Coordinates of C-alpha atoms and ligand atoms in Angstrom, one line a residue:
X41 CA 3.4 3.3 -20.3
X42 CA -0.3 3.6 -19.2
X43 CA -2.4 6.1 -20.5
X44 CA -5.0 8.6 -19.7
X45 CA -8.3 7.5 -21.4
X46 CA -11.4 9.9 -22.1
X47 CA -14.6 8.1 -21.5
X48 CA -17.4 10.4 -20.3
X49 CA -20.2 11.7 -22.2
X50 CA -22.9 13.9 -19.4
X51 CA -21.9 14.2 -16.1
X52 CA -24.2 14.6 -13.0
X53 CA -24.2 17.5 -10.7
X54 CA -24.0 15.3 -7.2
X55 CA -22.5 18.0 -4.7
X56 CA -25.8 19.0 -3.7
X57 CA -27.1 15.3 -2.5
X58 CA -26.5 14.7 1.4
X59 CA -26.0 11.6 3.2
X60 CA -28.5 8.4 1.7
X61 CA -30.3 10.6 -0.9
X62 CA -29.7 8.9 -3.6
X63 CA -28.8 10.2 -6.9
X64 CA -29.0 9.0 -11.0
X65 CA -25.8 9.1 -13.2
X66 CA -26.3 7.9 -16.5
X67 CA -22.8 7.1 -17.6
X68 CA -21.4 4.6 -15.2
X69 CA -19.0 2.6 -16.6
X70 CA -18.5 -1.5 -15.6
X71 CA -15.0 -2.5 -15.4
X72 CA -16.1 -5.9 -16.0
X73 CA -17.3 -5.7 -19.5
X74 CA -16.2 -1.8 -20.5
X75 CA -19.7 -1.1 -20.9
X76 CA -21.6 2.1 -19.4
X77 CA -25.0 2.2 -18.4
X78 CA -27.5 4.1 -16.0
X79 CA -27.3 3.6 -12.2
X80 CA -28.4 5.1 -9.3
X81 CA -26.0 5.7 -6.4
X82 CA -26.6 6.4 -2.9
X83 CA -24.5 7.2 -0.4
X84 CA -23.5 6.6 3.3
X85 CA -21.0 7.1 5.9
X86 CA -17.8 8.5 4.9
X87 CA -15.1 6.7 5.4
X88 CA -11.8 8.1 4.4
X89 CA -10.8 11.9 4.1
X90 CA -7.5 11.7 2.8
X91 CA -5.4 14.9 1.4
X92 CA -7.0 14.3 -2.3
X93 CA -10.7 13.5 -2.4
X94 CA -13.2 11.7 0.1
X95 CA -14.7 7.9 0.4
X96 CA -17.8 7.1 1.2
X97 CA -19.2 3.8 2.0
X98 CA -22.1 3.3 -0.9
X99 CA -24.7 1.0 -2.7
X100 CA -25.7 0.9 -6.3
X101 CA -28.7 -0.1 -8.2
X102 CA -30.3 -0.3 -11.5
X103 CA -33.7 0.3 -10.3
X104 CA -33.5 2.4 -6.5
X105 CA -35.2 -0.5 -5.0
X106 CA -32.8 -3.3 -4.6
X107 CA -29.2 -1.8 -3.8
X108 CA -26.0 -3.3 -4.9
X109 CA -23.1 -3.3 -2.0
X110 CA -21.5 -1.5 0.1
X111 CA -19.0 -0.3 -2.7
X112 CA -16.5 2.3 -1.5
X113 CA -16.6 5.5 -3.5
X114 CA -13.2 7.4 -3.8
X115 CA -14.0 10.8 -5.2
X116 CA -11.0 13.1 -6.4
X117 CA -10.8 16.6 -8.1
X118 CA -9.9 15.8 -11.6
X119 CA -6.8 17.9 -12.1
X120 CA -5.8 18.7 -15.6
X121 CA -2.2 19.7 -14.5
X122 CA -1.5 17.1 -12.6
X123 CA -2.1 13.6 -14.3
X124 CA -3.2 10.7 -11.7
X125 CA -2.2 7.0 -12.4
X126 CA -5.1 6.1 -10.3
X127 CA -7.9 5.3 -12.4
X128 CA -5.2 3.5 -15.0
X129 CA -3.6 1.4 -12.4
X130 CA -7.1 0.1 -10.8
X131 CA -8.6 -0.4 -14.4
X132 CA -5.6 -1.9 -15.9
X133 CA -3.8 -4.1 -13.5
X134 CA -5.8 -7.1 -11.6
X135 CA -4.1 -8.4 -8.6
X136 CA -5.5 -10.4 -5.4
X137 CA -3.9 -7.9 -3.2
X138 CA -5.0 -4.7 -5.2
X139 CA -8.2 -3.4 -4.3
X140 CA -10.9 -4.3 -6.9
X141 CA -12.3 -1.6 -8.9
X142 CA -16.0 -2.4 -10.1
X143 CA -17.4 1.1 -11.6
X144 CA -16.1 4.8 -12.5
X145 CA -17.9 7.6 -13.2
X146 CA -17.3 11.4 -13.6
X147 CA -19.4 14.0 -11.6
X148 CA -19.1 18.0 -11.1
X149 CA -19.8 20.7 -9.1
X150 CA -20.4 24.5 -9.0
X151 CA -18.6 26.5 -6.6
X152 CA -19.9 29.2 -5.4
X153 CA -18.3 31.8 -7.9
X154 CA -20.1 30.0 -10.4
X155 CA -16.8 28.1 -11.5
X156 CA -17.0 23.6 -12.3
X157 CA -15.1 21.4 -10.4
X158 CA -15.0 18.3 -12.3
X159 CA -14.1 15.2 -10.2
X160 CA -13.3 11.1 -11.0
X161 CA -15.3 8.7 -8.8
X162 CA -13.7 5.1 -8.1
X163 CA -16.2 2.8 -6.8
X164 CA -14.0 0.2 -5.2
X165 CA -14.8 -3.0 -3.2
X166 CA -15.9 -2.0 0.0
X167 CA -13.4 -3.5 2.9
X168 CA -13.9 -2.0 6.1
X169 CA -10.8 -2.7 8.4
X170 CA -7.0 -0.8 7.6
X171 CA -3.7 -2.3 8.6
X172 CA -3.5 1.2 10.8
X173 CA -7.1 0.0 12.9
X174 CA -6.0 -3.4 13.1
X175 CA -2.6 -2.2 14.6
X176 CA -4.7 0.5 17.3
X177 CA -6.7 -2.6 18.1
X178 CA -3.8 -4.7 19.7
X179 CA -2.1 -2.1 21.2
X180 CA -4.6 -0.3 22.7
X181 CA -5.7 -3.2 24.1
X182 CA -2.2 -4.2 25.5
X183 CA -1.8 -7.1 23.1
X184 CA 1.0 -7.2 20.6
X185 CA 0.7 -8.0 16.8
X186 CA 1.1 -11.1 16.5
X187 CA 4.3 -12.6 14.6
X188 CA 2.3 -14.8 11.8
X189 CA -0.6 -12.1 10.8
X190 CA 3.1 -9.7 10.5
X191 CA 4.4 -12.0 7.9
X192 CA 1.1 -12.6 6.3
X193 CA 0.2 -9.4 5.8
X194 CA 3.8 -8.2 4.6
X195 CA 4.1 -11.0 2.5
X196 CA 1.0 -9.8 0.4
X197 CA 1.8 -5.7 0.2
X198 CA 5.5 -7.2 -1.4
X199 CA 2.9 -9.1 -3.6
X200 CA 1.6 -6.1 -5.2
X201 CA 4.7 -4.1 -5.2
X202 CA 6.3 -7.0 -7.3
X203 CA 3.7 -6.7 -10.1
X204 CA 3.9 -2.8 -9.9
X205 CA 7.8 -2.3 -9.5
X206 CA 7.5 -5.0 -12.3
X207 CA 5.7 -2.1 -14.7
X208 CA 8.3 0.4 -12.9
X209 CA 5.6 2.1 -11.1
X210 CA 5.8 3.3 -7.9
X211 CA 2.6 3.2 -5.6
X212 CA 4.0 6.1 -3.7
X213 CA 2.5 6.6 -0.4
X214 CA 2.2 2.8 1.9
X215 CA 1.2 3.4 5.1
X216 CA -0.9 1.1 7.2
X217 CA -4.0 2.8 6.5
X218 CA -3.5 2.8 2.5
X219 CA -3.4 -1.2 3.8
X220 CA -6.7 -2.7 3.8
X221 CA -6.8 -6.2 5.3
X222 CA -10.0 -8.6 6.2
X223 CA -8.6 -9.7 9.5
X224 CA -10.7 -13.2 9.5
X225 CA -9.3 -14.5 6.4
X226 CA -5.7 -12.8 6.7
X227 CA -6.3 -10.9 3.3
X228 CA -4.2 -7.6 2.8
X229 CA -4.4 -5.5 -0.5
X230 CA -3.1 -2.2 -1.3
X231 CA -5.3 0.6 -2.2
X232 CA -4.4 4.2 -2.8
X233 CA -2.6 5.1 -5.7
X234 CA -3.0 9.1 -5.7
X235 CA 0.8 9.3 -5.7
X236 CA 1.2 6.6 -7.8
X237 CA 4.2 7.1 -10.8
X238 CA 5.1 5.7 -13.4
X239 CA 9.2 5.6 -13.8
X240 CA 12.0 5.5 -16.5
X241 CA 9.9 8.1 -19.0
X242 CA 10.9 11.4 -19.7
X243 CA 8.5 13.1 -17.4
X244 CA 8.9 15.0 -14.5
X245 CA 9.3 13.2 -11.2
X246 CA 7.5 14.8 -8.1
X247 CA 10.1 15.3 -5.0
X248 CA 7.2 15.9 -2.9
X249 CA 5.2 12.9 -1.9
X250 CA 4.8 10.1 0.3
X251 CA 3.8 10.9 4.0
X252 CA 6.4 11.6 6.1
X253 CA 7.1 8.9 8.6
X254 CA 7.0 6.4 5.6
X255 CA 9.5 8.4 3.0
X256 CA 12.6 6.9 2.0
X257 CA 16.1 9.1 3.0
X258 CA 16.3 9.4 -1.3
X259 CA 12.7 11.5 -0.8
X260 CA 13.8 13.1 2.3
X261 CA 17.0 14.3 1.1
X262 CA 14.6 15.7 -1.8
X263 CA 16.4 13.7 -4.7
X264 CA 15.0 12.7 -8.0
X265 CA 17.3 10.2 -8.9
X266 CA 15.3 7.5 -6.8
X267 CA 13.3 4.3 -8.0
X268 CA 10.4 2.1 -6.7
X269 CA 13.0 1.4 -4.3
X270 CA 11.5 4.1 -2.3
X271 CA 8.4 1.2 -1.5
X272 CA 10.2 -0.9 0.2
X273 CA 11.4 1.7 2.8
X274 CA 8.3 2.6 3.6
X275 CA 6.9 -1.6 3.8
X276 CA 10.1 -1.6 5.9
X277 CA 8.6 1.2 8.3
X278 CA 5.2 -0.6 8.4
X279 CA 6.8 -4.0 9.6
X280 CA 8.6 -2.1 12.4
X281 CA 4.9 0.0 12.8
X282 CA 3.4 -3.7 13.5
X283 CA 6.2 -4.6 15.6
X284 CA 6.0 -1.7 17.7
X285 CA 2.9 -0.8 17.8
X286 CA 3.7 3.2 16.8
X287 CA 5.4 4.9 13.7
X288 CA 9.2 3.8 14.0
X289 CA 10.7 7.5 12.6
X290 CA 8.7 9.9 13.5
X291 CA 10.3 13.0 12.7
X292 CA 8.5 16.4 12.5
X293 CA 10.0 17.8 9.3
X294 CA 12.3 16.2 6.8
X295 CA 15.4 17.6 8.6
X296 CA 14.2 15.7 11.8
X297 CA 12.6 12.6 10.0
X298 CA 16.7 12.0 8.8
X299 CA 17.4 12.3 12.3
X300 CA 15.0 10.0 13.8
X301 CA 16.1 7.4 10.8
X302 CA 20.3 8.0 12.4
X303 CA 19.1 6.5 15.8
X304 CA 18.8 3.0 14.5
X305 CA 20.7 3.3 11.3
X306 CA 23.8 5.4 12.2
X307 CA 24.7 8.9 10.2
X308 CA 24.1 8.7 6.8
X309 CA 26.8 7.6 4.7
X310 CA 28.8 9.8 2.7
X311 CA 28.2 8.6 -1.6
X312 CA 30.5 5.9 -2.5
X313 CA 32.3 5.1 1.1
X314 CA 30.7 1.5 1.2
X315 CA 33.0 0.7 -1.7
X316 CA 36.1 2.4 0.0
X317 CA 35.5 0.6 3.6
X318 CA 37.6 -2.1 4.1
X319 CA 35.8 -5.4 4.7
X320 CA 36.7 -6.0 7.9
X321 CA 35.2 -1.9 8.9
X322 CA 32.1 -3.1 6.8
X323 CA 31.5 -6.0 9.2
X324 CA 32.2 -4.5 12.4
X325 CA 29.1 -2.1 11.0
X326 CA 27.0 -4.2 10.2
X327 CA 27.7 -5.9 13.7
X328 CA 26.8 -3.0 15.9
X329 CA 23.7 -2.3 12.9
X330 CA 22.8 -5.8 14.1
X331 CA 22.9 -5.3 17.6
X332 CA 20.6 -1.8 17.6
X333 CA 18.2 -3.4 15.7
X334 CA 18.2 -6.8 18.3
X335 CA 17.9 -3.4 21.0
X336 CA 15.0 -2.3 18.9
X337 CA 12.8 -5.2 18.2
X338 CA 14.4 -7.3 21.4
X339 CA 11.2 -9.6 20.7
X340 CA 11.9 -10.8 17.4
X341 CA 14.1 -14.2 16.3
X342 CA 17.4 -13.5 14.0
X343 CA 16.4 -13.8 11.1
X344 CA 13.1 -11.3 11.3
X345 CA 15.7 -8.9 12.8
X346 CA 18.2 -9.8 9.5
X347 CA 14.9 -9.1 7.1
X348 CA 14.5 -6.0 8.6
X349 CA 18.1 -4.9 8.2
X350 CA 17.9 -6.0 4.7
X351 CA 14.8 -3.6 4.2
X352 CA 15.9 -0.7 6.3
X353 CA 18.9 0.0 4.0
X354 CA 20.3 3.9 3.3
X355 CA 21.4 3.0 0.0
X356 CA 18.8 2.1 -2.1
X357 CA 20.6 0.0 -5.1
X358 CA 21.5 -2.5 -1.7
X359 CA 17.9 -2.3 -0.4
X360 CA 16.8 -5.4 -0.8
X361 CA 14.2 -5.5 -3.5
X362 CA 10.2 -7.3 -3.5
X363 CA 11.4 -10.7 -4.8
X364 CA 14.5 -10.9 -2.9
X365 CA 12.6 -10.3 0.5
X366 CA 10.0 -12.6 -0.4
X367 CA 12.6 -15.0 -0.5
X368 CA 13.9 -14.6 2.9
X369 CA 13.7 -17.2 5.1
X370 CA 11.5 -14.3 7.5
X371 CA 8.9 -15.9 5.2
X372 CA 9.5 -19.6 6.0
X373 CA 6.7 -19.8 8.4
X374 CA 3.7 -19.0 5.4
X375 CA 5.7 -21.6 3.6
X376 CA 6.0 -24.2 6.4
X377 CA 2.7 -24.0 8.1
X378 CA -0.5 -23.5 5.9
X379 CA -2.9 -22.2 9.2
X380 CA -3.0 -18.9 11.4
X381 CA -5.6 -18.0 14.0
X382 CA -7.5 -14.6 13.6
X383 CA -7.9 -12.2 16.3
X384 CA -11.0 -12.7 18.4
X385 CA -11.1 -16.6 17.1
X386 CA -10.1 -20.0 18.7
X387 CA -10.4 -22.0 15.7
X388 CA -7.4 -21.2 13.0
X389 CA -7.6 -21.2 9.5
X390 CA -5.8 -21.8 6.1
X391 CA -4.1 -19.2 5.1
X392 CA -5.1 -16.9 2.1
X393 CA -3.7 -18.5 -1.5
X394 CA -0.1 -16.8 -1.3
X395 CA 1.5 -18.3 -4.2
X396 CA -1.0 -18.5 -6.7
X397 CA 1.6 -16.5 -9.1
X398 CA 0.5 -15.5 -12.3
X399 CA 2.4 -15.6 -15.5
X400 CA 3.5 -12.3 -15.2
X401 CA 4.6 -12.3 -11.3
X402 CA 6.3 -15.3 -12.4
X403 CA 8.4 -13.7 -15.0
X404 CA 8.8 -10.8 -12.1
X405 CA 10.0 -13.8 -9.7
X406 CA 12.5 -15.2 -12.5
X407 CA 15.1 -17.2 -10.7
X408 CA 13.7 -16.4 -7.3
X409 CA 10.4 -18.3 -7.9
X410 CA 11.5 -21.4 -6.7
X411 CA 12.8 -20.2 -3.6
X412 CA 9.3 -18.8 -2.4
X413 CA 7.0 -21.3 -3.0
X414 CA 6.7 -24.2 -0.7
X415 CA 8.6 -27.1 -1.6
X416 CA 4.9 -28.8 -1.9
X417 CA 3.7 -26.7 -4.7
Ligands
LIG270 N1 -12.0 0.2 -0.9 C1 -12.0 0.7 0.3 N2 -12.8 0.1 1.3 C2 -12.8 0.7 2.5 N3 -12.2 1.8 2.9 C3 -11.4 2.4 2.0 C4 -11.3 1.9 0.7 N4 -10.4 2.7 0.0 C5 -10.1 3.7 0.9 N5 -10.6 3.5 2.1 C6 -10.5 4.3 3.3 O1 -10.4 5.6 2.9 C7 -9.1 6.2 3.4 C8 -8.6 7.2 2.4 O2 -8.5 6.6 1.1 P1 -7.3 7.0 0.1 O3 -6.0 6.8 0.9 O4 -7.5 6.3 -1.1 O5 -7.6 8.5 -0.1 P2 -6.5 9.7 0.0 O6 -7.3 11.0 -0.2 O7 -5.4 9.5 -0.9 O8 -6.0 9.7 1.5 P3 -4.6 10.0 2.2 O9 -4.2 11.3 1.8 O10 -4.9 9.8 3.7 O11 -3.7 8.9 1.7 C9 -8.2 5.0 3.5 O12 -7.2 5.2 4.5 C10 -9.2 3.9 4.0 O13 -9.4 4.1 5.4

């Protein structure tokens, strides 16, 4: 389990600083070496006002005369009730397609009753493009996303959900713009873990979470018996998102998200009929399953529409899980073929290291390892 760590001594006041008036805090602490020391901070733009705190694009410096950056700065109301993962999970786990966390500090405010507001501030690697703005950027410009950069990028978000569903923790909310990806080198990593949790302790599990077009039918249906399963649903909605172009379910309440989710995938099935359908019923379903997806994504080869299926699944103990998928043959092409071409370039590239496992995705990958690297590695 990860824990909660204290680490602040004085916090700085910094709701009264606008927009590049920079401001001291004297207990910033380096996730590098642990160690805390005096910066100044200054920030820019904002570039991210989410349901739970602001980011702002920002720079850093020991001196206010040469400036570190552009960081991003995720600010967030610390909440004693509720207990975020957030800062454990960016300090604790290192992953190429996490976003990097390089400082944290605490700050407060006075409202205007004369109460404090103490808040966490995440200072992240700054990386300005989202799976969401890259997916705008095609479409709106009547192109669609191209088939490789799909793969490439969905390849890397099951990267990270291996090594978290690997801790049994969920990240909670994926959406394309909790995606951030560096469109000339093919680089995806996942950022956002506000909703993340921590599964299997005796706790109590939130019902209430994930945005809406992305939660799983276990969420919708408001159960708490569900798993990090609920991840792969919502990478399963992304892929169809890039495919598409638009959200693929998108249902104004829970009641119609359910519906929206029947149009492709039939009713939902009542508990423990799959095991009472005879085979022969069981095939002729997953026939005409087959051929609404093919109606669905008619652009797509068989075995991207067969991924898909294998995502997209009701049941969430036969939902395919992160290393399963990441040894479907919808991956073939990263393995095959080491180059893609970025958007706006003539000249393609080598793909981003993909297999670079560590020892603990490796572990993660156990038997399925040597089915996802290429045979060359
Ligand atoms: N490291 C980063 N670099 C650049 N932009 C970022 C970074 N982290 C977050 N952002 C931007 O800020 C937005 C909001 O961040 P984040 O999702 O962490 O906050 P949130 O309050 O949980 O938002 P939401 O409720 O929309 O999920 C992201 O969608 C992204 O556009």
């Amino acid at each position: 389990m990860l824990v909660a760590k204290k680490v602040f001594g004085n916090i700085p006041n910094i709701m009264t600083k606008s927009e590049n008036e920079h401001y001291f805090i004297d207990d910033i602490v380096s996730i590098k070496n642990r160690q805390k020391s005096k910066m100044y901070v200054k920030e820019g733009k904002r570039i991210g006002h989410g349901s739970f705190g602001t980011v702002t694009q920002s720079y850093l410096s020991n001196n206010s005369t040469e400036w570190l950056g552009p960081y991003a700065i995720k600010r967030v109301v610390k909440c004693p009730k509720v207990e975020s993962l957030e800062l454990e999970i960016l300090q604790n786990i290192k992953h190429p397609n996490l976003v990097t966390l390089e400082f944290f500090f605490e700050s407060q405010y006075t409202t205007k009753d004369g109460g404090q507001v103490h808040q966490k501030n995440f200072v992240m690697e700054y990386i300005p493009q989202t799976l969401s703005s890259e997916i705008h950027q095609y479409f709106d410009n009547g192109y669609e996303f191209p088939t490789k950069h799909i793969k490439l990028y969905a390849f890397q978000i099951l990267r990270a959900l291996l090594t978290l569903h690997s801790m049994n923790i969920c990240h909670g909310d994926l959406k394309p713009s909790n995606i951030l990806i560096i469109p000339s080198s093919g680089i995806a990593k996942v950022c956002d873990f506000g909703s993340a949790q921590q599964l299997g302790g005796n706790g109590d599990l939130k019902t209430y979470f994930c945005s809406r077009f992305y939660r799983a039918p276990e969420l919708l249906l408001n159960s708490k018996n569900y798993t990090t399963q609920i991840d792969i649903w919502s990478l399963g909605c992304i892929i169809g998102e890039m495919i598409k172009g638009q959200p693929l379910f998108k249902g104004d309440n829970a009641k119609s998200q359910l519906e929206k989710i029947a149009i492709l995938l039939g009713r939902l099935p009542e508990p423990n009929t799959s095991s009472s359908v005879s085979q022969e019923l069981q095939r002729n379903l997953h026939d005409q399953k087959f051929k609404k997806f093919m109606h669905w994504f008619p652009y797509i080869e068989f075995f991207d529409v067969d991924f898909l299926i294998k995502a997209l699944v009701y049941n969430f103990a036969e939902r395919w899980d992160a290393k399963q998928l990441m040894a479907h043959e919808f991956f073939d092409a990263l393995r095959n073929e080491t180059y893609f071409l970025p958007r706006d370039s003539n000249m393609p590239v080598h793909l981003p290291e993909l297999f670079n496992f560590s020892a603990l995705e490796k572990k993660a990958l156990g038997e399925y390892y040597n089915s996802i690297v290429p045979p060359s590695n």
